Coordinates of C-alpha atoms in Angstrom, one line a residue:
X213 CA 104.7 95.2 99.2
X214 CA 106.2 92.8 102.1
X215 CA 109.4 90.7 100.4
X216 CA 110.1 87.3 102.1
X217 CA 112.5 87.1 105.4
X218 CA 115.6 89.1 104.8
X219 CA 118.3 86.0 105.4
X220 CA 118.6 85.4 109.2
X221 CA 118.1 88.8 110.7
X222 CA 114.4 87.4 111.0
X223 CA 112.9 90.5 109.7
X224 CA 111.4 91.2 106.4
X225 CA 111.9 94.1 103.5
X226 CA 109.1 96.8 102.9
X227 CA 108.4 98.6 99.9
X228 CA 106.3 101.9 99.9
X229 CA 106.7 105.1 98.7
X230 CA 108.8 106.9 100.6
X231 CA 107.6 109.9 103.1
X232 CA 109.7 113.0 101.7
X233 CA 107.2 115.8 103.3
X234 CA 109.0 117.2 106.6
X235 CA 105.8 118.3 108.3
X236 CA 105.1 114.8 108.1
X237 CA 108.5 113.3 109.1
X238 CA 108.7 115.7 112.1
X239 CA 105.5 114.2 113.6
X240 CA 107.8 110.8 114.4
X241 CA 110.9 110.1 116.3
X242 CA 112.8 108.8 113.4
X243 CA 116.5 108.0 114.3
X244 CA 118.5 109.1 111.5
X245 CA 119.7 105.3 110.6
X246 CA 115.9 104.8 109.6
X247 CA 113.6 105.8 107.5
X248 CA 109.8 106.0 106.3
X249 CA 107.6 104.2 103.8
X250 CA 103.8 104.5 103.4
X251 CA 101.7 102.1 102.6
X252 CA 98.0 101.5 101.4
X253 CA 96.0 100.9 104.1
X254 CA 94.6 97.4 102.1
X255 CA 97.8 95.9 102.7
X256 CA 98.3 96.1 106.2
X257 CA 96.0 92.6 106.6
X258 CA 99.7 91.0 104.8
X259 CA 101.2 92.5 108.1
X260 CA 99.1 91.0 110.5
X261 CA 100.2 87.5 111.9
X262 CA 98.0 85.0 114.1
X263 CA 100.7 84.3 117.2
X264 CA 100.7 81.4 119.8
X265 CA 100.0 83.7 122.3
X266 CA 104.0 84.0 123.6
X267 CA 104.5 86.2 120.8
X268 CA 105.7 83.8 118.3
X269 CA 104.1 82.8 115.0

C-alpha cells in the first residue's frame, strides 16, 4: 500500500512485506541504509503516474 507524500521530501511511504530471504536480497545492490518490500503485482498500476513529458506530474 502507497501512503500519501511523506512531508516535503516529495517522496511517498511503501508498505509491503518485507524481503527476508538472502538468495533473494543478494540478487540487488542494496546499500545497507535501504531496504526491500514486495508488493502484489495488482498494485503497481497505483505506482504509475501520467507525466507532462519533462518528467513532472
Amino acid at each position: 500500500m502507497a501512503l500519501p507524500q511523506a512531508g516535503e521530501k516529495d517522496t511517498y511511504l511503501v508498505q509491503g512485506w518485507k524481503v527476508a530471504e538472502e538468495d533473494r536480497r543478494a540478487q540487488l545492490d542494496l546499500p545497507d541504509h535501504e531496504e526491500v518490500v514486495e508488493i502484489p503485482r495488482r498494485m503497481v498500476q497505483f505506482f504509475l503516474e501520467v507525466t507532462s513529458g519533462d518528467g513532472h506530474a
